[in-house]
Structures are given as structure tokens and as C-alpha cells.
Amino acid sequence: MPGNEDDPKILRKFSRRAKIVKPGDIVDIEGIRVALAHEPYELKDNKPIDFALYGHNFKVIEKGLNGVLNINFILPQSKRVIRVKYPDGTNFERGYKVMREL
């Protein structure tokens, strides 16, 4: 799924075998149904999923794995999630970037 600063045309050009998905799409990865979005409001509530992957804010939702809060690893066989804290300084750098853009 292209990020908010990615150009889908360039991604298609350099990733011809990869499928480009849109925010809100659901994909099946080794039997795990994953909803993908930049922000939680883009997720569709009407289809069964195992996980919802998103970020761009600190909101926590049911079945959600927020990529802003943690690095999330899903173990396919057990569907167990391992959450890893970002390295020290990551949030400082994020804040610095936001302040520069203001």
C-alpha cells in the first residue's frame, strides 16, 4: 500500500510483480486476513479480519496493530503478535520532523 508520500505509478514501474492495494483493502497472507490502512477511519467494519494494520495517530482499535506505537510481528502459525518498542530517539525524530513541517 503506497504511503502518503509514495507515487503509485513509480511503485508499479519498479514493482511489476507486486500488487498495489488501497487503504481499507483486506489481504490474505498465509491464511491471516489483514486489513490495511493509513488511519483507522479508512478500515471497513463489515468484513471479518484477524488484524488491522494502521498508523498516523495513537488510536487503539479492536484487532488493531498500530504501527506508530510499536513494531508489530505476526507469527503466522499461531497468529501471536510480538510488539517491539521502537529504538530510543525514534519519537524524538518524528516530533522533530513534524515541527519542521509547521
mmCIF file of N, CA and C in Angstrom:
data_model
loop_
_atom_site.group_PDB
_atom_site.id
_atom_site.type_symbol
_atom_site.label_atom_id
_atom_site.label_comp_id
_atom_site.label_asym_id
_atom_site.label_seq_id
_atom_site.Cartn_x
_atom_site.Cartn_y
_atom_site.Cartn_z
ATOM 1 N N MET A 1 0.855 -1.165 0.000
ATOM 2 C CA MET A 1 0.000 0.000 0.000
ATOM 3 C C MET A 1 0.900 1.226 0.000
ATOM 4 N N PRO A 2 0.721 2.089 -0.977
ATOM 5 C CA PRO A 2 1.543 3.291 -1.018
ATOM 6 C C PRO A 2 1.317 4.161 0.218
ATOM 7 N N GLY A 3 2.404 4.718 0.710
ATOM 8 C CA GLY A 3 2.300 5.667 1.804
ATOM 9 C C GLY A 3 1.823 7.006 1.275
ATOM 10 N N ASN A 4 1.554 7.921 2.182
ATOM 11 C CA ASN A 4 1.008 9.208 1.751
ATOM 12 C C ASN A 4 2.012 10.039 0.955
ATOM 13 N N GLU A 5 3.271 9.652 0.938
ATOM 14 C CA GLU A 5 4.259 10.372 0.128
ATOM 15 C C GLU A 5 4.767 9.529 -1.041
ATOM 16 N N ASP A 6 4.134 8.379 -1.283
ATOM 17 C CA ASP A 6 4.534 7.494 -2.374
ATOM 18 C C ASP A 6 3.699 7.755 -3.618
ATOM 19 N N ASP A 7 4.299 7.543 -4.761
ATOM 20 C CA ASP A 7 3.601 7.693 -6.034
ATOM 21 C C ASP A 7 3.293 6.294 -6.574
ATOM 22 N N PRO A 8 2.013 5.896 -6.630
ATOM 23 C CA PRO A 8 1.664 4.554 -7.108
ATOM 24 C C PRO A 8 2.224 4.231 -8.493
ATOM 25 N N LYS A 9 2.330 5.220 -9.380
ATOM 26 C CA LYS A 9 2.871 4.964 -10.724
ATOM 27 C C LYS A 9 4.331 4.519 -10.643
ATOM 28 N N ILE A 10 5.101 5.153 -9.785
ATOM 29 C CA ILE A 10 6.510 4.771 -9.627
ATOM 30 C C ILE A 10 6.608 3.393 -8.991
ATOM 31 N N LEU A 11 5.764 3.115 -8.000
ATOM 32 C CA LEU A 11 5.772 1.787 -7.375
ATOM 33 C C LEU A 11 5.458 0.701 -8.393
ATOM 34 N N ARG A 12 4.470 0.943 -9.246
ATOM 35 C CA ARG A 12 4.122 -0.046 -10.279
ATOM 36 C C ARG A 12 5.285 -0.254 -11.246
ATOM 37 N N LYS A 13 5.967 0.821 -11.590
ATOM 38 C CA LYS A 13 7.075 0.737 -12.536
ATOM 39 C C LYS A 13 8.202 -0.148 -11.989
ATOM 40 N N PHE A 14 8.512 -0.002 -10.704
ATOM 41 C CA PHE A 14 9.639 -0.737 -10.128
ATOM 42 C C PHE A 14 9.237 -2.019 -9.417
ATOM 43 N N SER A 15 7.948 -2.273 -9.270
ATOM 44 C CA SER A 15 7.465 -3.476 -8.595
ATOM 45 C C SER A 15 6.397 -4.141 -9.439
ATOM 46 N N ARG A 16 6.740 -4.540 -10.618
ATOM 47 C CA ARG A 16 5.747 -5.068 -11.562
ATOM 48 C C ARG A 16 5.022 -6.305 -11.058
ATOM 49 N N ARG A 17 5.671 -7.104 -10.222
ATOM 50 C CA ARG A 17 5.026 -8.311 -9.709
ATOM 51 C C ARG A 17 4.192 -8.040 -8.465
ATOM 52 N N ALA A 18 4.428 -6.917 -7.809
ATOM 53 C CA ALA A 18 3.702 -6.613 -6.568
ATOM 54 C C ALA A 18 2.326 -6.042 -6.869
ATOM 55 N N LYS A 19 1.377 -6.376 -6.036
ATOM 56 C CA LYS A 19 0.030 -5.822 -6.155
ATOM 57 C C LYS A 19 -0.033 -4.563 -5.293
ATOM 58 N N ILE A 20 -0.528 -3.490 -5.877
ATOM 59 C CA ILE A 20 -0.703 -2.250 -5.135
ATOM 60 C C ILE A 20 -2.118 -2.267 -4.555
ATOM 61 N N VAL A 21 -2.231 -2.121 -3.245
ATOM 62 C CA VAL A 21 -3.541 -2.116 -2.599
ATOM 63 C C VAL A 21 -3.867 -0.717 -2.097
ATOM 64 N N LYS A 22 -5.158 -0.481 -1.884
ATOM 65 C CA LYS A 22 -5.635 0.823 -1.420
ATOM 66 C C LYS A 22 -5.930 0.766 0.073
ATOM 67 N N PRO A 23 -5.899 1.916 0.747
ATOM 68 C CA PRO A 23 -6.294 1.932 2.154
ATOM 69 C C PRO A 23 -7.698 1.347 2.316
ATOM 70 N N GLY A 24 -7.829 0.468 3.288
ATOM 71 C CA GLY A 24 -9.105 -0.199 3.529
ATOM 72 C C GLY A 24 -9.176 -1.587 2.914
ATOM 73 N N ASP A 25 -8.259 -1.908 2.005
ATOM 74 C CA ASP A 25 -8.263 -3.238 1.395
ATOM 75 C C ASP A 25 -7.909 -4.307 2.432
ATOM 76 N N ILE A 26 -8.395 -5.513 2.174
ATOM 77 C CA ILE A 26 -8.095 -6.663 3.021
ATOM 78 C C ILE A 26 -7.307 -7.655 2.183
ATOM 79 N N VAL A 27 -6.195 -8.127 2.723
ATOM 80 C CA VAL A 27 -5.371 -9.104 2.022
ATOM 81 C C VAL A 27 -5.246 -10.356 2.880
ATOM 82 N N ASP A 28 -4.988 -11.470 2.217
ATOM 83 C CA ASP A 28 -4.769 -12.733 2.906
ATOM 84 C C ASP A 28 -3.280 -13.067 2.799
ATOM 85 N N ILE A 29 -2.638 -13.188 3.933
ATOM 86 C CA ILE A 29 -1.212 -13.521 3.974
ATOM 87 C C ILE A 29 -1.072 -14.800 4.785
ATOM 88 N N GLU A 30 -0.784 -15.893 4.115
ATOM 89 C CA GLU A 30 -0.617 -17.197 4.752
ATOM 90 C C GLU A 30 -1.788 -17.540 5.671
ATOM 91 N N GLY A 31 -3.015 -17.277 5.190
ATOM 92 C CA GLY A 31 -4.203 -17.624 5.947
ATOM 93 C C GLY A 31 -4.604 -16.604 7.006
ATOM 94 N N ILE A 32 -3.922 -15.481 7.056
ATOM 95 C CA ILE A 32 -4.261 -14.424 8.007
ATOM 96 C C ILE A 32 -4.888 -13.277 7.216
ATOM 97 N N ARG A 33 -6.115 -12.899 7.602
ATOM 98 C CA ARG A 33 -6.812 -11.793 6.924
ATOM 99 C C ARG A 33 -6.430 -10.479 7.602
ATOM 100 N N VAL A 34 -5.812 -9.608 6.804
ATOM 101 C CA VAL A 34 -5.264 -8.359 7.329
ATOM 102 C C VAL A 34 -5.887 -7.179 6.582
ATOM 103 N N ALA A 35 -6.471 -6.253 7.337
ATOM 104 C CA ALA A 35 -6.976 -5.007 6.765
ATOM 105 C C ALA A 35 -5.848 -3.979 6.846
ATOM 106 N N LEU A 36 -5.664 -3.211 5.779
ATOM 107 C CA LEU A 36 -4.564 -2.256 5.699
ATOM 108 C C LEU A 36 -5.103 -0.843 5.545
ATOM 109 N N ALA A 37 -4.518 0.093 6.269
ATOM 110 C CA ALA A 37 -4.953 1.485 6.151
ATOM 111 C C ALA A 37 -3.873 2.401 6.717
ATOM 112 N N HIS A 38 -3.928 3.653 6.304
ATOM 113 C CA HIS A 38 -3.058 4.653 6.913
ATOM 114 C C HIS A 38 -3.624 5.057 8.267
ATOM 115 N N GLU A 39 -4.944 5.247 8.322
ATOM 116 C CA GLU A 39 -5.603 5.691 9.544
ATOM 117 C C GLU A 39 -6.801 4.791 9.819
ATOM 118 N N PRO A 40 -7.186 4.642 11.096
ATOM 119 C CA PRO A 40 -8.273 3.716 11.436
ATOM 120 C C PRO A 40 -9.592 3.993 10.719
ATOM 121 N N TYR A 41 -9.915 5.255 10.451
ATOM 122 C CA TYR A 41 -11.212 5.544 9.814
ATOM 123 C C TYR A 41 -11.306 4.959 8.404
ATOM 124 N N GLU A 42 -10.185 4.589 7.790
ATOM 125 C CA GLU A 42 -10.207 4.007 6.439
ATOM 126 C C GLU A 42 -10.539 2.513 6.448
ATOM 127 N N LEU A 43 -10.570 1.914 7.621
ATOM 128 C CA LEU A 43 -10.836 0.478 7.726
ATOM 129 C C LEU A 43 -12.326 0.207 7.609
ATOM 130 N N LYS A 44 -12.664 -0.876 6.919
ATOM 131 C CA LYS A 44 -14.061 -1.267 6.744
ATOM 132 C C LYS A 44 -14.453 -2.224 7.866
ATOM 133 N N ASP A 45 -15.588 -1.978 8.483
ATOM 134 C CA ASP A 45 -16.020 -2.788 9.631
ATOM 135 C C ASP A 45 -16.830 -4.012 9.253
ATOM 136 N N ASN A 46 -17.185 -4.156 7.990
ATOM 137 C CA ASN A 46 -18.165 -5.173 7.627
ATOM 138 C C ASN A 46 -17.577 -6.522 7.210
ATOM 139 N N LYS A 47 -16.273 -6.689 7.237
ATOM 140 C CA LYS A 47 -15.698 -7.968 6.824
ATOM 141 C C LYS A 47 -14.852 -8.549 7.957
ATOM 142 N N PRO A 48 -14.886 -9.880 8.104
ATOM 143 C CA PRO A 48 -14.092 -10.494 9.177
ATOM 144 C C PRO A 48 -12.593 -10.406 8.871
ATOM 145 N N ILE A 49 -11.828 -10.007 9.881
ATOM 146 C CA ILE A 49 -10.375 -9.912 9.751
ATOM 147 C C ILE A 49 -9.718 -10.479 10.997
ATOM 148 N N ASP A 50 -8.446 -10.792 10.859
ATOM 149 C CA ASP A 50 -7.658 -11.194 12.023
ATOM 150 C C ASP A 50 -6.961 -9.979 12.646
ATOM 151 N N PHE A 51 -6.474 -9.080 11.779
ATOM 152 C CA PHE A 51 -5.754 -7.901 12.259
ATOM 153 C C PHE A 51 -6.037 -6.712 11.348
ATOM 154 N N ALA A 52 -5.929 -5.530 11.917
ATOM 155 C CA ALA A 52 -5.997 -4.288 11.157
ATOM 156 C C ALA A 52 -4.675 -3.555 11.380
ATOM 157 N N LEU A 53 -3.969 -3.283 10.291
ATOM 158 C CA LEU A 53 -2.683 -2.587 10.378
ATOM 159 C C LEU A 53 -2.887 -1.143 9.959
ATOM 160 N N TYR A 54 -2.424 -0.213 10.782
ATOM 161 C CA TYR A 54 -2.625 1.207 10.506
ATOM 162 C C TYR A 54 -1.633 2.017 11.329
ATOM 163 N N GLY A 55 -1.693 3.329 11.172
ATOM 164 C CA GLY A 55 -0.850 4.232 11.943
ATOM 165 C C GLY A 55 -1.369 5.646 11.853
ATOM 166 N N HIS A 56 -0.468 6.594 11.789
ATOM 167 C CA HIS A 56 -0.762 8.024 11.644
ATOM 168 C C HIS A 56 -1.406 8.671 12.855
ATOM 169 N N ASN A 57 -1.652 7.952 13.924
ATOM 170 C CA ASN A 57 -2.137 8.540 15.166
ATOM 171 C C ASN A 57 -1.914 7.524 16.282
ATOM 172 N N PHE A 58 -2.338 7.841 17.471
ATOM 173 C CA PHE A 58 -2.095 6.943 18.605
ATOM 174 C C PHE A 58 -3.337 6.159 19.016
ATOM 175 N N LYS A 59 -4.363 6.176 18.193
ATOM 176 C CA LYS A 59 -5.609 5.475 18.495
ATOM 177 C C LYS A 59 -5.379 3.961 18.528
ATOM 178 N N VAL A 60 -6.054 3.301 19.457
ATOM 179 C CA VAL A 60 -6.006 1.845 19.557
ATOM 180 C C VAL A 60 -7.408 1.326 19.270
ATOM 181 N N ILE A 61 -7.511 0.382 18.326
ATOM 182 C CA ILE A 61 -8.815 -0.174 17.963
ATOM 183 C C ILE A 61 -8.795 -1.692 18.134
ATOM 184 N N GLU A 62 -9.984 -2.283 18.158
ATOM 185 C CA GLU A 62 -10.106 -3.732 18.283
ATOM 186 C C GLU A 62 -9.423 -4.416 17.100
ATOM 187 N N LYS A 63 -8.623 -5.422 17.379
ATOM 188 C CA LYS A 63 -7.851 -6.182 16.392
ATOM 189 C C LYS A 63 -6.788 -5.330 15.696
ATOM 190 N N GLY A 64 -6.571 -4.130 16.185
ATOM 191 C CA GLY A 64 -5.648 -3.217 15.536
ATOM 192 C C GLY A 64 -4.209 -3.380 15.989
ATOM 193 N N LEU A 65 -3.314 -3.236 15.032
ATOM 194 C CA LEU A 65 -1.880 -3.170 15.311
ATOM 195 C C LEU A 65 -1.400 -1.826 14.790
ATOM 196 N N ASN A 66 -1.238 -0.889 15.693
ATOM 197 C CA ASN A 66 -0.871 0.473 15.344
ATOM 198 C C ASN A 66 0.634 0.551 15.126
ATOM 199 N N GLY A 67 1.031 0.868 13.896
ATOM 200 C CA GLY A 67 2.444 0.939 13.548
ATOM 201 C C GLY A 67 3.173 2.146 14.102
ATOM 202 N N VAL A 68 2.436 3.104 14.671
ATOM 203 C CA VAL A 68 3.080 4.250 15.317
ATOM 204 C C VAL A 68 3.527 3.867 16.724
ATOM 205 N N LEU A 69 2.747 3.024 17.384
ATOM 206 C CA LEU A 69 3.037 2.681 18.769
ATOM 207 C C LEU A 69 4.132 1.639 18.916
ATOM 208 N N ASN A 70 4.188 0.679 17.999
ATOM 209 C CA ASN A 70 5.135 -0.440 18.101
ATOM 210 C C ASN A 70 5.525 -0.938 16.719
ATOM 211 N N ILE A 71 6.606 -1.702 16.686
ATOM 212 C CA ILE A 71 6.915 -2.547 15.534
ATOM 213 C C ILE A 71 6.199 -3.858 15.838
ATOM 214 N N ASN A 72 5.337 -4.302 14.943
ATOM 215 C CA ASN A 72 4.499 -5.473 15.211
ATOM 216 C C ASN A 72 4.891 -6.640 14.306
ATOM 217 N N PHE A 73 5.143 -7.783 14.927
ATOM 218 C CA PHE A 73 5.433 -9.011 14.189
ATOM 219 C C PHE A 73 4.286 -9.984 14.440
ATOM 220 N N ILE A 74 3.727 -10.540 13.361
ATOM 221 C CA ILE A 74 2.662 -11.533 13.480
ATOM 222 C C ILE A 74 3.265 -12.885 13.140
ATOM 223 N N LEU A 75 3.168 -13.836 14.063
ATOM 224 C CA LEU A 75 3.652 -15.192 13.804
ATOM 225 C C LEU A 75 2.538 -15.959 13.100
ATOM 226 N N PRO A 76 2.749 -16.352 11.840
ATOM 227 C CA PRO A 76 1.660 -16.916 11.029
ATOM 228 C C PRO A 76 0.987 -18.157 11.603
ATOM 229 N N GLN A 77 1.736 -19.101 12.135
ATOM 230 C CA GLN A 77 1.104 -20.352 12.570
ATOM 231 C C GLN A 77 0.196 -20.153 13.777
ATOM 232 N N SER A 78 0.611 -19.321 14.709
ATOM 233 C CA SER A 78 -0.176 -19.136 15.934
ATOM 234 C C SER A 78 -0.996 -17.845 15.932
ATOM 235 N N LYS A 79 -0.729 -16.960 14.986
ATOM 236 C CA LYS A 79 -1.328 -15.620 14.941
ATOM 237 C C LYS A 79 -0.988 -14.808 16.196
ATOM 238 N N ARG A 80 0.069 -15.203 16.839
ATOM 239 C CA ARG A 80 0.554 -14.464 18.003
ATOM 240 C C ARG A 80 1.242 -13.197 17.518
ATOM 241 N N VAL A 81 1.074 -12.111 18.271
ATOM 242 C CA VAL A 81 1.688 -10.838 17.918
ATOM 243 C C VAL A 81 2.803 -10.530 18.903
ATOM 244 N N ILE A 82 3.945 -10.160 18.362
ATOM 245 C CA ILE A 82 5.060 -9.696 19.185
ATOM 246 C C ILE A 82 5.219 -8.214 18.903
ATOM 247 N N ARG A 83 5.084 -7.414 19.952
ATOM 248 C CA ARG A 83 5.216 -5.961 19.832
ATOM 249 C C ARG A 83 6.589 -5.561 20.341
ATOM 250 N N VAL A 84 7.310 -4.825 19.527
ATOM 251 C CA VAL A 84 8.657 -4.386 19.876
ATOM 252 C C VAL A 84 8.661 -2.868 19.938
ATOM 253 N N LYS A 85 9.230 -2.347 21.015
ATOM 254 C CA LYS A 85 9.327 -0.902 21.185
ATOM 255 C C LYS A 85 10.286 -0.334 20.135
ATOM 256 N N TYR A 86 9.961 0.837 19.615
ATOM 257 C CA TYR A 86 10.864 1.499 18.679
ATOM 258 C C TYR A 86 12.165 1.872 19.389
ATOM 259 N N PRO A 87 13.264 1.940 18.648
ATOM 260 C CA PRO A 87 14.541 2.331 19.272
ATOM 261 C C PRO A 87 14.436 3.721 19.903
ATOM 262 N N ASP A 88 15.200 3.928 20.967
ATOM 263 C CA ASP A 88 15.239 5.238 21.611
ATOM 264 C C ASP A 88 15.560 6.306 20.575
ATOM 265 N N GLY A 89 14.895 7.426 20.686
ATOM 266 C CA GLY A 89 15.123 8.531 19.767
ATOM 267 C C GLY A 89 14.150 8.576 18.606
ATOM 268 N N THR A 90 13.443 7.475 18.338
ATOM 269 C CA THR A 90 12.521 7.444 17.200
ATOM 270 C C THR A 90 11.435 8.499 17.353
ATOM 271 N N ASN A 91 10.807 8.540 18.507
ATOM 272 C CA ASN A 91 9.733 9.513 18.699
ATOM 273 C C ASN A 91 10.254 10.937 18.674
ATOM 274 N N PHE A 92 11.473 11.153 19.151
ATOM 275 C CA PHE A 92 12.069 12.488 19.075
ATOM 276 C C PHE A 92 12.214 12.904 17.618
ATOM 277 N N GLU A 93 12.716 11.992 16.777
ATOM 278 C CA GLU A 93 12.892 12.295 15.355
ATOM 279 C C GLU A 93 11.548 12.556 14.683
ATOM 280 N N ARG A 94 10.523 11.790 15.042
ATOM 281 C CA ARG A 94 9.186 12.019 14.483
ATOM 282 C C ARG A 94 8.695 13.421 14.851
ATOM 283 N N GLY A 95 8.857 13.783 16.109
ATOM 284 C CA GLY A 95 8.436 15.100 16.565
ATOM 285 C C GLY A 95 9.214 16.209 15.892
ATOM 286 N N TYR A 96 10.511 15.984 15.691
ATOM 287 C CA TYR A 96 11.347 16.977 15.030
ATOM 288 C C TYR A 96 10.870 17.212 13.601
ATOM 289 N N LYS A 97 10.532 16.121 12.904
ATOM 290 C CA LYS A 97 10.048 16.247 11.522
ATOM 291 C C LYS A 97 8.737 17.032 11.489
ATOM 292 N N VAL A 98 7.820 16.715 12.409
ATOM 293 C CA VAL A 98 6.535 17.417 12.452
ATOM 294 C C VAL A 98 6.756 18.898 12.729
ATOM 295 N N MET A 99 7.618 19.221 13.663
ATOM 296 C CA MET A 99 7.872 20.625 13.992
ATOM 297 C C MET A 99 8.495 21.372 12.816
ATOM 298 N N ARG A 100 9.373 20.719 12.060
ATOM 299 C CA ARG A 100 9.991 21.349 10.888
ATOM 300 C C ARG A 100 8.958 21.664 9.829
ATOM 301 N N GLU A 101 7.933 20.782 9.695
ATOM 302 C CA GLU A 101 6.917 20.963 8.669
ATOM 303 C C GLU A 101 5.933 22.077 9.018
ATOM 304 N N LEU A 102 5.850 22.456 10.296
ATOM 305 C CA LEU A 102 4.904 23.518 10.703
ATOM 306 C C LEU A 102 5.379 24.857 10.320
#
